[in-house]
Amino acid sequence: MTITPQWKDELRARVTLSTVILRTDKLQKAGREWKGCCPFHDEKTPSFTVNDQKGFYHCFGCGAHGDVISWMTDQRGLSFMDAVKELAAEAGMEVPAPDPVAAKKAEQRASLIDVTTEAQEWFVDNLKSADGAQALEYLRNRGFSEHALSEFGFGYAPESKQALNRALSRFDEKMLVETGMRIATDDGTKYDRFRGRVMLPIQDARGRVIGFGGRILGKRDGIAKYLNSPDTPLFDKGRTLYNLHRAAPASRQTGRVIVVEGYMDVVALAQAGFEDSVAPLGTALTETQLEMLWRMVDAPVLCFDGDAAGQKAAMRAVERALPLLKPPRSLKILRMPAGLDPDDIIQKHGSAYFKGLVDTPSSLVRFIWESERDATPLNTPEEKAHLRQRLIEKAFSIEDDELRKLYRRELIDRYYRHVYPKRVSNKQSAASGLISGENINRLKHFVAHGERETLCRAILSALARKPNLIHRYQERLWKYQTQDDTVQFALDVFLDFGDARSDEAALPDNALDEIGKWTGTIPYPFLDRDAPEDFVRDCLDEAVVILVDKPEVRRRVSEAKERLANDLSEENESELMRLIHRQRELEGRSSEIRKLTFS
């Protein structure tokens, strides 16, 4: 029998976490939580919180996080089984007999930290030896001080395939492979992963060595300049931020976290006085890493290289962040000069210049707007429509309702001010966006006399008569795409009416009523003044499917096919099949709109 996740959940539910912690550490009640100085690092201002309802503790200074079991192992120093037995006795539960195989595996993994710790000591010794002379010269030429070399634990991995296993011979070969220090091939060959590289330890939130990064010396064709440890039982690159254990306490003093692309940038910034810097490890920022950053500050500063690759990395991070945004969470973006990274800027212009850049970053909404605006030319109606489409997609990826609406309106306002500056009155109400007397007349004219987009005009007229239905379709109608900028402009004005209806000062009297008075000659019975609301709603449900949903899914299917053609990944194939299934559902849907509108 083994200790199952369900059994551990029951154990945690029966033991009050704060009661256990209060046996050895002081805590004070703070609302629904407890608060005190962190037992995992020295601090004078309490940053350690305990939440009994959620069953975890967390330190906002060093990042220590865990439940009652991890408290017993990490703070009390007990083995997992000893911790479980002590807590089970307190909770009146019987401990299942452990599986010998599982127990042995857990014990082995618990000792992997000894492997990485000893490997780090060996790398540091190598840097001081004759073998490490070239590596040490390289680091000094980069301007790193002796203090930085020692503080960040620089080392050297010699150019040998069998050096590390000889140096760490007391550890089983399997442990060296499991920590990622050695590579085992299918034919049984084993060799050192890091060779001929300057080495840096990667540490967890408590400062324990869990992996490594290595930079090759000189230029070697076919060999990656930077190499990180693979994911191991100790190291998960998507859940780790380099230098977090130093940056977290520093950020409490500065109220800031700077996110850069690589660990060499982190070292350079720390040496220049920016100790609140972290870096992801060879991948775009993940959702977990973003959550870690937001636990420290509300708006981390993304500081990626000024070249095209750096800007793409920044946009990938933004796209990951958008669904997670909610007040006050956000991001700030530092757009560095083209071709320069933080180390370059400090070397050429000094730390004061870099501080000026960090203190004046772009807001997230501004970065999105400028990036999308500059991504393609805007010479044709198609290019302009594509820009609007991209902006809308960015806004609609935000899950928070109010924030999504605000981003959408801000981005669309910027779009019209840039693309059609003469159409946007300088005297507009800030709350109403595109609303002005001129725009109301334009909208009424479009509804009454437009030669195209018959169904779109009918939908607007029906919603003008039944404004309480606007919110039912509003988000989908924002996604409507047309290359006729007059149609698009009129639709955007109307949807801004819907956004502003709660603000009486933003809406001219009876604006929607005036638009809704048009009866026209479009043959849709749901435009009849006496049409019951449920009839109008049923018709509009189908009309919006035809106007928005079907074209939208066709467009997304086309884009998914293109992605799959460029990247034959399982993820892209799965997404394409999902969209094709959705397309078939919509195309197979009976077109009730025809039954309800035509005789």
Coordinates of C-alpha atoms in Angstrom, one line a residue:
M1 CA 0.0 0.0 0.0
T2 CA 1.2 3.5 -0.7
I3 CA 0.5 7.0 0.7
T4 CA -2.0 8.4 -1.9
P5 CA -2.7 12.0 -2.7
Q6 CA -6.1 11.5 -1.2
W7 CA -4.7 10.3 2.1
K8 CA -2.3 13.3 2.3
D9 CA -5.3 15.6 1.6
E10 CA -7.1 14.1 4.5
L11 CA -4.1 14.5 6.7
R12 CA -3.7 18.2 5.8
A13 CA -7.5 18.7 6.4
R14 CA -7.3 17.3 9.9
V15 CA -4.2 19.2 11.1
T16 CA -4.3 23.0 11.5
L17 CA -1.2 24.5 9.9
S18 CA -0.9 27.5 12.2
T19 CA -1.1 25.4 15.3
V20 CA 1.9 23.4 14.1
I21 CA 3.9 26.4 13.2
L22 CA 3.1 28.3 16.4
R23 CA 4.9 25.5 18.4
T24 CA 8.3 26.8 17.2
D25 CA 7.7 30.3 15.7
K26 CA 5.8 33.4 16.6
L27 CA 2.8 34.4 14.5
Q28 CA 0.2 37.2 14.8
K29 CA -3.4 37.0 13.6
A30 CA -3.9 39.3 10.5
G31 CA -7.5 39.0 9.3
R32 CA -8.1 35.5 8.1
E33 CA -4.4 34.8 8.0
W34 CA -1.4 34.6 10.4
K35 CA 1.7 36.7 9.8
G36 CA 5.2 36.7 11.2
C37 CA 8.9 36.9 10.4
C38 CA 10.1 34.2 8.0
P39 CA 11.9 31.2 9.6
F40 CA 13.7 30.4 6.3
H41 CA 15.6 33.7 6.0
D42 CA 16.6 36.6 8.2
E43 CA 14.2 39.6 8.1
K44 CA 13.1 42.4 10.3
T45 CA 9.8 43.1 8.6
P46 CA 7.3 40.2 8.6
S47 CA 6.7 38.8 5.2
F48 CA 5.7 35.2 6.1
T49 CA 2.0 34.4 6.0
V50 CA 0.0 31.3 7.0
N51 CA -3.4 30.6 5.6
D52 CA -5.3 27.8 7.4
Q53 CA -8.2 27.8 5.0
K54 CA -6.0 27.1 2.0
G55 CA -3.5 25.0 4.0
F56 CA -0.3 26.6 3.0
Y57 CA 2.4 29.1 4.2
H58 CA 4.2 31.5 1.9
C59 CA 7.0 34.0 2.3
F60 CA 6.9 37.1 0.1
G61 CA 10.5 37.7 0.8
C62 CA 12.3 34.5 -0.1
G63 CA 9.5 32.6 -1.8
A64 CA 9.4 29.7 0.7
H65 CA 6.1 28.0 0.2
G66 CA 4.5 24.7 1.3
D67 CA 1.9 22.8 3.4
V68 CA 2.1 21.2 6.8
I69 CA 4.1 18.2 5.5
S70 CA 6.7 20.4 3.9
W71 CA 6.9 22.5 7.0
M72 CA 7.9 19.4 9.0
T73 CA 10.5 18.3 6.4
D74 CA 11.9 21.7 5.5
Q75 CA 11.8 23.6 8.8
R76 CA 11.9 20.7 11.3
G77 CA 14.3 18.7 9.2
L78 CA 12.3 15.5 9.4
S79 CA 12.2 12.9 6.7
F80 CA 9.0 12.6 4.7
M81 CA 7.9 9.4 6.5
D82 CA 8.8 10.8 10.0
A83 CA 6.8 13.9 9.3
V84 CA 3.8 12.0 8.1
K85 CA 3.9 9.6 11.1
E86 CA 4.1 12.5 13.6
L87 CA 1.2 14.4 11.9
A88 CA -0.9 11.2 11.5
A89 CA -0.5 10.5 15.2
E90 CA -1.8 14.0 16.0
A91 CA -4.7 13.6 13.6
G92 CA -5.6 10.1 14.7
M93 CA -5.0 8.5 11.4
E94 CA -3.2 5.3 10.5
V95 CA -0.2 5.5 8.2
P96 CA -0.5 3.2 5.2
A97 CA 2.4 0.7 4.9
P98 CA 4.8 2.3 2.5
D99 CA 5.7 0.7 -0.8
P100 CA 9.4 -0.3 -0.5
V101 CA 10.1 0.6 -4.1
A102 CA 8.4 4.0 -3.8
A103 CA 10.2 4.6 -0.5
K104 CA 13.6 3.9 -1.9
K105 CA 12.9 6.2 -4.9
A106 CA 11.8 9.1 -2.5
E107 CA 14.9 8.6 -0.4
Q108 CA 17.1 8.7 -3.5
R109 CA 15.5 11.9 -4.8
A110 CA 15.8 13.6 -1.5
S111 CA 19.6 13.2 -1.8
L112 CA 19.9 14.6 -5.3
I113 CA 20.5 18.0 -3.8
D114 CA 23.7 16.6 -2.4
V115 CA 24.8 15.8 -6.0
T116 CA 24.2 19.3 -7.3
T117 CA 25.7 20.9 -4.2
E118 CA 28.9 18.9 -4.6
A119 CA 29.0 19.5 -8.3
Q120 CA 28.8 23.3 -7.7
E121 CA 31.7 23.1 -5.3
W122 CA 33.7 21.2 -7.9
F123 CA 32.9 23.7 -10.7
V124 CA 34.1 26.6 -8.4
D125 CA 37.4 24.8 -7.7
N126 CA 37.9 24.2 -11.4
L127 CA 37.6 28.0 -12.1
K128 CA 40.5 28.6 -9.7
S129 CA 42.7 26.0 -11.2
A130 CA 44.9 26.1 -14.3
D131 CA 42.2 24.5 -16.4
G132 CA 39.9 27.3 -15.6
A133 CA 42.3 30.1 -16.5
Q134 CA 40.7 30.9 -19.9
A135 CA 37.2 30.9 -18.3
L136 CA 38.3 33.2 -15.5
E137 CA 39.9 35.6 -18.1
Y138 CA 36.7 35.6 -20.1
L139 CA 34.7 36.6 -17.0
R140 CA 37.1 39.3 -16.0
N141 CA 37.1 40.7 -19.5
R142 CA 33.3 41.0 -19.3
G143 CA 33.8 43.2 -16.3
F144 CA 32.6 40.9 -13.5
S145 CA 34.2 41.7 -10.2
E146 CA 35.6 39.2 -7.8
H147 CA 32.6 39.8 -5.5
A148 CA 30.2 39.0 -8.4
L149 CA 32.2 35.9 -9.3
S150 CA 31.9 34.7 -5.7
E151 CA 28.4 35.9 -5.0
F152 CA 26.9 34.2 -8.0
G153 CA 29.1 31.1 -7.8
F154 CA 30.8 31.1 -11.2
G155 CA 32.7 27.9 -12.0
Y156 CA 34.1 26.0 -14.9
A157 CA 33.4 22.6 -16.4
P158 CA 36.5 21.1 -18.1
E159 CA 36.6 19.9 -21.7
S160 CA 36.2 16.2 -20.8
K161 CA 33.4 13.7 -21.1
Q162 CA 34.4 11.8 -18.0
A163 CA 35.6 14.4 -15.5
L164 CA 32.5 14.9 -13.4
N165 CA 31.8 11.2 -12.6
R166 CA 35.4 10.8 -11.5
A167 CA 35.2 13.9 -9.3
L168 CA 31.8 12.8 -7.8
S169 CA 32.6 9.1 -7.7
R170 CA 30.9 8.7 -4.3
F171 CA 27.5 9.1 -6.0
D172 CA 25.8 6.4 -8.0
E173 CA 25.9 7.0 -11.8
K174 CA 22.1 7.0 -11.9
M175 CA 22.0 10.0 -9.6
L176 CA 24.4 11.9 -11.8
V177 CA 22.1 11.2 -14.8
E178 CA 18.9 12.0 -12.8
T179 CA 20.2 15.4 -11.8
G180 CA 21.0 16.1 -15.5
M181 CA 24.8 16.3 -14.9
R182 CA 25.4 13.3 -17.1
I183 CA 23.8 12.1 -20.3
A184 CA 22.9 8.4 -20.9
T185 CA 22.4 7.3 -24.5
D186 CA 20.4 4.4 -25.7
D187 CA 23.5 2.2 -26.3
G188 CA 24.5 2.7 -22.7
T189 CA 27.2 5.3 -23.2
K190 CA 27.4 8.0 -20.5
Y191 CA 29.2 11.3 -20.6
D192 CA 29.2 14.8 -18.9
R193 CA 26.6 17.2 -20.2
F194 CA 28.6 20.3 -19.4
R195 CA 32.1 20.5 -21.0
G196 CA 34.3 23.5 -21.7
R197 CA 31.8 25.9 -20.3
V198 CA 31.7 28.7 -17.8
M199 CA 29.2 27.5 -15.2
L200 CA 26.5 29.2 -13.1
P201 CA 24.4 27.5 -10.5
I202 CA 20.6 27.7 -10.7
Q203 CA 19.1 28.0 -7.3
D204 CA 15.6 27.6 -5.9
A205 CA 13.8 30.2 -3.8
R206 CA 15.7 29.0 -0.7
G207 CA 19.1 29.3 -2.4
R208 CA 19.6 25.5 -2.9
V209 CA 21.4 24.5 -6.1
I210 CA 18.9 22.6 -8.3
G211 CA 20.5 22.9 -11.8
F212 CA 23.1 24.7 -13.9
G213 CA 23.6 27.0 -16.8
G214 CA 26.8 26.9 -18.9
R215 CA 28.2 29.3 -21.5
I216 CA 30.6 27.9 -24.1
L217 CA 34.0 29.6 -24.4
G218 CA 34.8 31.0 -27.8
K219 CA 32.8 30.2 -31.0
R220 CA 32.0 26.5 -31.7
D221 CA 30.1 25.6 -34.8
G222 CA 27.1 23.4 -34.1
I223 CA 27.3 23.9 -30.3
A224 CA 24.8 26.0 -28.4
K225 CA 26.3 29.1 -26.8
Y226 CA 24.2 28.6 -23.6
L227 CA 23.1 25.3 -22.2
N228 CA 20.9 24.7 -19.2
S229 CA 20.1 21.6 -17.1
P230 CA 17.2 19.6 -18.4
D231 CA 14.0 19.2 -16.3
T232 CA 14.8 16.9 -13.4
P233 CA 13.1 16.0 -10.1
L234 CA 14.9 19.0 -8.7
F235 CA 14.7 21.5 -11.6
D236 CA 11.6 22.6 -13.6
K237 CA 12.6 25.4 -15.9
G238 CA 9.0 26.6 -16.3
R239 CA 8.7 27.0 -12.6
T240 CA 12.0 28.5 -11.8
L241 CA 13.3 32.1 -12.1
Y242 CA 17.0 32.6 -12.0
N243 CA 18.2 34.7 -9.0
L244 CA 14.8 34.7 -7.3
H245 CA 16.3 34.0 -3.9
R246 CA 18.3 37.3 -4.1
A247 CA 15.8 39.4 -6.0
A248 CA 12.8 38.7 -3.8
P249 CA 14.3 40.4 -0.7
A250 CA 15.7 43.2 -2.8
S251 CA 12.3 43.9 -4.4
R252 CA 10.8 44.5 -1.0
Q253 CA 13.1 47.5 -0.7
T254 CA 12.7 48.8 -4.3
G255 CA 9.1 47.8 -5.0
R256 CA 10.2 46.6 -8.3
V257 CA 11.3 43.5 -10.2
I258 CA 13.2 43.6 -13.5
V259 CA 12.9 40.6 -15.8
V260 CA 15.7 40.1 -18.3
E261 CA 16.4 37.5 -20.9
G262 CA 19.5 35.7 -19.5
Y263 CA 21.5 35.1 -16.3
M264 CA 24.5 37.0 -17.6
D265 CA 22.3 40.1 -17.8
V266 CA 21.1 39.4 -14.2
V267 CA 24.7 39.3 -13.0
A268 CA 25.6 42.5 -14.8
L269 CA 22.6 44.3 -13.4
A270 CA 23.2 43.1 -9.9
Q271 CA 26.8 44.4 -10.1
A272 CA 25.5 47.7 -11.2
G273 CA 23.2 48.0 -8.2
F274 CA 20.0 46.4 -9.7
E275 CA 19.7 43.4 -7.4
D276 CA 16.0 43.0 -8.0
S277 CA 16.6 41.3 -11.4
V278 CA 15.5 37.8 -12.5
A279 CA 15.5 35.8 -15.7
P280 CA 13.6 32.9 -17.2
L281 CA 15.7 29.9 -18.2
G282 CA 15.7 29.5 -21.9
T283 CA 12.0 29.7 -22.5
A284 CA 9.3 32.4 -22.7
L285 CA 7.8 33.4 -19.4
T286 CA 5.4 30.8 -18.2
E287 CA 2.1 31.3 -16.3
T288 CA 3.7 30.0 -13.2
Q289 CA 6.7 32.4 -13.5
L290 CA 4.3 35.3 -13.9
E291 CA 2.4 34.3 -10.8
M292 CA 5.8 34.2 -8.9
L293 CA 6.5 37.7 -10.2
W294 CA 3.1 39.1 -9.2
R295 CA 3.5 37.7 -5.7
M296 CA 6.4 40.2 -5.4
V297 CA 5.1 43.3 -7.2
D298 CA 2.0 44.3 -9.0
A299 CA 3.7 45.3 -12.3
P300 CA 7.1 43.6 -13.0
V301 CA 9.2 45.4 -15.6
L302 CA 10.0 43.2 -18.7
C303 CA 13.4 44.2 -20.0
F304 CA 14.1 42.2 -23.1
D305 CA 16.8 42.9 -25.8
G306 CA 16.1 45.6 -28.3
D307 CA 16.5 43.4 -31.3
A308 CA 13.6 41.7 -33.2
A309 CA 14.1 38.4 -31.2
G310 CA 13.9 40.3 -27.9
Q311 CA 10.7 42.1 -28.9
K312 CA 9.1 38.8 -30.0
A313 CA 10.0 37.3 -26.6
A314 CA 8.4 40.3 -24.9
M315 CA 5.2 39.9 -26.9
R316 CA 5.1 36.1 -26.2
A317 CA 5.3 37.0 -22.5
V318 CA 2.6 39.6 -22.9
E319 CA 0.3 37.0 -24.6
R320 CA 0.9 34.6 -21.7
A321 CA 0.1 37.3 -19.2
L322 CA -3.1 38.8 -20.8
P323 CA -5.5 36.0 -19.7
L324 CA -4.2 36.3 -16.1
L325 CA -4.5 40.1 -15.8
K326 CA -6.7 41.4 -13.1
P327 CA -6.5 44.6 -11.0
P328 CA -3.9 45.5 -9.9
R329 CA -1.8 42.9 -11.8
S330 CA -0.1 44.2 -14.9
L331 CA 3.2 44.4 -16.7
K332 CA 5.6 47.3 -17.7
I333 CA 7.7 47.0 -20.7
L334 CA 11.2 48.5 -21.2
R335 CA 11.9 48.9 -24.9
M336 CA 15.7 49.1 -25.1
P337 CA 17.6 50.6 -28.0
A338 CA 17.8 48.2 -30.9
G339 CA 20.6 45.7 -30.7
L340 CA 21.5 46.4 -27.1
D341 CA 20.9 44.3 -24.0
P342 CA 21.1 45.5 -20.4
D343 CA 24.8 44.6 -20.1
D344 CA 25.6 46.6 -23.2
I345 CA 23.7 49.6 -22.0
I346 CA 25.4 49.6 -18.6
Q347 CA 28.8 49.2 -20.2
K348 CA 28.3 52.0 -22.8
H349 CA 26.1 54.5 -20.9
G350 CA 26.4 53.6 -17.2
S351 CA 23.9 52.5 -14.5
A352 CA 22.3 56.0 -14.2
Y353 CA 21.2 55.9 -17.8
F354 CA 19.8 52.4 -17.4
K355 CA 17.9 53.5 -14.2
G356 CA 16.3 56.3 -16.3
L357 CA 15.0 53.6 -18.7
V358 CA 13.8 51.4 -15.9
D359 CA 12.0 54.3 -14.3
T360 CA 10.1 55.2 -17.5
P361 CA 8.8 52.0 -19.0
S362 CA 5.8 51.7 -21.4
S363 CA 2.5 50.7 -20.0
L364 CA 1.2 47.3 -21.2
V365 CA -1.6 48.8 -23.3
R366 CA 0.8 51.2 -25.0
F367 CA 3.3 48.3 -25.7
I368 CA 0.5 46.2 -27.3
W369 CA -0.7 49.2 -29.4
E370 CA 2.8 50.2 -30.7
S371 CA 3.9 46.6 -31.4
E372 CA 0.8 45.8 -33.4
R373 CA 0.7 49.2 -35.1
D374 CA 4.3 48.8 -36.3
A375 CA 4.0 45.1 -37.2
T376 CA 2.6 45.7 -40.8
P377 CA 2.0 48.6 -43.2
L378 CA -1.4 50.3 -43.1
N379 CA -1.8 51.3 -46.7
T380 CA -4.9 49.3 -47.7
P381 CA -8.3 48.6 -46.2
E382 CA -7.2 44.9 -45.7
E383 CA -4.1 45.9 -43.7
K384 CA -6.2 48.3 -41.5
A385 CA -8.8 45.7 -40.9
H386 CA -6.1 43.2 -39.9
L387 CA -4.7 45.6 -37.4
R388 CA -8.0 46.1 -35.8
Q389 CA -8.5 42.4 -35.7
R390 CA -5.2 41.8 -33.9
L391 CA -6.0 44.5 -31.3
I392 CA -9.4 43.0 -30.6
E393 CA -7.9 39.5 -30.2
K394 CA -5.4 40.8 -27.7
A395 CA -8.1 42.5 -25.7
F396 CA -10.4 39.5 -25.8
S397 CA -7.8 37.2 -24.4
I398 CA -8.1 39.1 -21.0
E399 CA -10.5 37.0 -18.8
D400 CA -11.4 39.8 -16.3
D401 CA -14.6 41.3 -17.7
E402 CA -14.1 44.9 -16.8
L403 CA -10.4 45.0 -17.7
R404 CA -11.2 43.3 -21.0
K405 CA -13.7 46.0 -21.9
L406 CA -11.3 48.8 -20.9
Y407 CA -8.4 47.4 -22.9
R408 CA -10.7 46.9 -25.9
R409 CA -11.9 50.5 -25.8
E410 CA -8.4 51.9 -25.2
L411 CA -6.9 50.0 -28.1
I412 CA -9.8 50.8 -30.5
D413 CA -9.6 54.5 -29.6
R414 CA -5.9 54.5 -30.4
Y415 CA -6.7 52.7 -33.6
Y416 CA -9.1 55.3 -34.8
R417 CA -7.0 58.2 -33.7
H418 CA -4.1 56.8 -35.7
V419 CA -5.9 55.4 -38.8
Y420 CA -8.8 57.9 -39.2
P421 CA -7.7 61.0 -37.2
K422 CA -10.2 63.3 -38.9
R423 CA -13.1 61.2 -37.8
V424 CA -12.5 61.4 -34.1
S425 CA -13.5 64.7 -32.6
N426 CA -11.1 66.3 -30.2
K427 CA -14.1 67.2 -28.0
Q428 CA -15.2 63.6 -27.4
S429 CA -16.2 62.6 -23.9
A430 CA -13.5 60.5 -22.3
A431 CA -16.1 58.1 -21.1
S432 CA -17.8 57.6 -24.5
G433 CA -14.8 57.0 -26.7
L434 CA -16.0 57.4 -30.3
I435 CA -19.3 59.0 -29.4
S436 CA -20.0 62.5 -30.9
G437 CA -22.9 64.2 -32.6
E438 CA -21.2 63.7 -36.0
N439 CA -20.8 60.0 -35.3
I440 CA -24.4 59.6 -34.3
N441 CA -25.5 61.1 -37.6
R442 CA -23.1 58.9 -39.4
L443 CA -24.4 55.8 -37.7
K444 CA -28.1 56.7 -38.4
H445 CA -27.2 57.3 -42.0
F446 CA -25.4 53.9 -42.2
V447 CA -28.4 52.1 -40.7
A448 CA -30.9 53.8 -43.0
H449 CA -29.1 54.1 -46.3
G450 CA -26.1 51.8 -46.5
E451 CA -25.8 49.7 -49.6
R452 CA -23.8 46.9 -48.1
E453 CA -23.9 44.7 -45.0
T454 CA -27.6 44.4 -45.0
L455 CA -27.7 41.9 -42.1
C456 CA -25.3 44.0 -40.0
R457 CA -27.6 47.1 -40.4
A458 CA -30.6 45.0 -39.4
I459 CA -28.8 43.7 -36.3
L460 CA -27.9 47.3 -35.3
S461 CA -31.5 48.5 -35.8
A462 CA -32.9 45.6 -33.8
L463 CA -30.5 46.3 -30.9
A464 CA -31.3 50.0 -31.0
R465 CA -35.0 49.0 -30.3
K466 CA -34.0 46.5 -27.7
P467 CA -30.9 48.0 -26.0
N468 CA -31.2 45.6 -23.1
L469 CA -30.0 42.9 -25.5
I470 CA -26.8 44.7 -26.5
H471 CA -24.7 42.9 -23.9
R472 CA -25.9 39.5 -25.1
Y473 CA -24.0 40.0 -28.4
Q474 CA -21.6 42.8 -27.7
E475 CA -18.4 40.8 -27.4
R476 CA -19.1 38.7 -30.5
L477 CA -20.0 41.8 -32.6
W478 CA -16.7 43.4 -31.6
K479 CA -15.0 40.5 -33.5
Y480 CA -16.9 41.3 -36.7
Q481 CA -14.5 42.0 -39.5
T482 CA -15.2 43.9 -42.7
Q483 CA -12.9 45.7 -45.2
D484 CA -15.5 48.4 -45.5
D485 CA -14.2 51.0 -43.1
T486 CA -17.5 52.9 -43.0
V487 CA -19.3 49.8 -41.9
Q488 CA -16.6 49.0 -39.3
F489 CA -16.6 52.5 -38.0
A490 CA -20.4 52.6 -37.6
L491 CA -20.4 49.3 -35.8
D492 CA -17.6 50.4 -33.4
V493 CA -19.6 53.6 -32.6
F494 CA -22.7 51.6 -31.8
L495 CA -20.8 49.2 -29.5
D496 CA -19.3 52.1 -27.7
F497 CA -22.9 53.2 -27.0
G498 CA -23.4 49.8 -25.3
D499 CA -20.3 50.3 -23.2
A500 CA -21.3 53.8 -22.1
R501 CA -25.0 53.2 -21.3
S502 CA -24.4 53.1 -17.6
D503 CA -22.9 56.6 -17.8
E504 CA -25.8 59.0 -18.6
A505 CA -23.5 61.9 -19.2
A506 CA -21.7 60.0 -22.0
L507 CA -24.8 59.4 -24.1
P508 CA -26.8 62.1 -25.9
D509 CA -30.5 62.0 -25.0
N510 CA -32.4 59.2 -26.8
A511 CA -29.5 58.5 -29.2
L512 CA -30.3 54.8 -29.5
D513 CA -34.1 55.5 -29.7
E514 CA -33.5 57.8 -32.6
I515 CA -31.5 55.2 -34.5
G516 CA -34.1 52.6 -33.7
K517 CA -36.9 54.6 -35.3
W518 CA -35.8 53.7 -38.8
T519 CA -38.1 51.1 -40.3
G520 CA -36.4 50.8 -43.7
T521 CA -37.1 48.2 -46.3
I522 CA -34.8 45.4 -45.2
P523 CA -37.1 42.3 -45.1
Y524 CA -36.5 41.1 -41.5
P525 CA -39.6 40.8 -39.4
F526 CA -37.6 41.2 -36.2
L527 CA -37.4 44.9 -37.1
D528 CA -41.1 45.3 -36.7
R529 CA -41.9 47.7 -33.9
D530 CA -44.3 45.2 -32.3
A531 CA -42.0 42.2 -32.5
P532 CA -41.9 40.5 -29.1
E533 CA -38.5 40.4 -27.4
D534 CA -38.1 36.6 -27.3
F535 CA -38.7 36.6 -31.1
V536 CA -36.1 39.3 -31.7
R537 CA -33.7 37.5 -29.4
D538 CA -34.1 34.2 -31.3
C539 CA -33.6 35.9 -34.6
L540 CA -30.5 37.8 -33.4
D541 CA -29.0 34.6 -32.0
E542 CA -29.0 33.1 -35.5
A543 CA -28.1 36.4 -37.2
V544 CA -24.9 36.8 -35.2
V545 CA -23.9 33.2 -35.9
I546 CA -24.2 34.0 -39.6
L547 CA -22.5 37.5 -39.4
V548 CA -19.7 36.7 -36.9
D549 CA -19.3 33.2 -35.8
K550 CA -19.1 31.4 -39.1
P551 CA -16.6 33.8 -40.8
E552 CA -14.6 33.9 -37.6
V553 CA -14.2 30.1 -37.4
R554 CA -13.4 29.9 -41.1
R555 CA -10.6 32.4 -40.6
R556 CA -9.2 30.6 -37.7
V557 CA -9.3 27.2 -39.5
S558 CA -7.3 28.8 -42.3
E559 CA -4.8 30.2 -39.9
A560 CA -4.5 26.9 -38.1
K561 CA -3.9 25.0 -41.4
E562 CA -1.1 27.5 -42.1
R563 CA 0.5 26.9 -38.6
L564 CA 0.3 23.2 -39.1
A565 CA 2.0 23.4 -42.5
N566 CA 4.9 25.3 -40.9
D567 CA 5.0 23.3 -37.7
L568 CA 3.7 19.7 -37.7
S569 CA 3.3 19.5 -34.0
E570 CA 0.7 17.5 -32.1
E571 CA -0.6 20.7 -30.5
N572 CA -1.1 22.4 -33.8
E573 CA -2.9 19.4 -35.2
S574 CA -5.2 19.1 -32.2
E575 CA -6.1 22.8 -32.5
L576 CA -6.9 22.4 -36.2
M577 CA -9.1 19.4 -35.5
R578 CA -11.0 21.3 -32.7
L579 CA -11.6 24.2 -35.0
I580 CA -12.8 22.0 -37.9
H581 CA -15.2 20.3 -35.5
R582 CA -16.5 23.7 -34.4
Q583 CA -16.9 24.8 -38.1
R584 CA -18.9 21.7 -38.9
E585 CA -21.2 22.4 -35.9
L586 CA -21.9 25.9 -37.2
E587 CA -22.3 25.0 -40.8
G588 CA -24.6 22.1 -39.9
R589 CA -26.7 24.3 -37.7
S590 CA -30.2 24.8 -39.1
S591 CA -30.5 28.4 -40.2
E592 CA -33.5 29.4 -38.2
I593 CA -32.9 33.0 -39.2
R594 CA -34.3 32.2 -42.7
K595 CA -37.4 30.6 -41.3
L596 CA -38.0 33.6 -39.1
T597 CA -37.4 36.3 -41.6
F598 CA -38.4 35.2 -45.1
S599 CA -41.7 33.8 -46.3

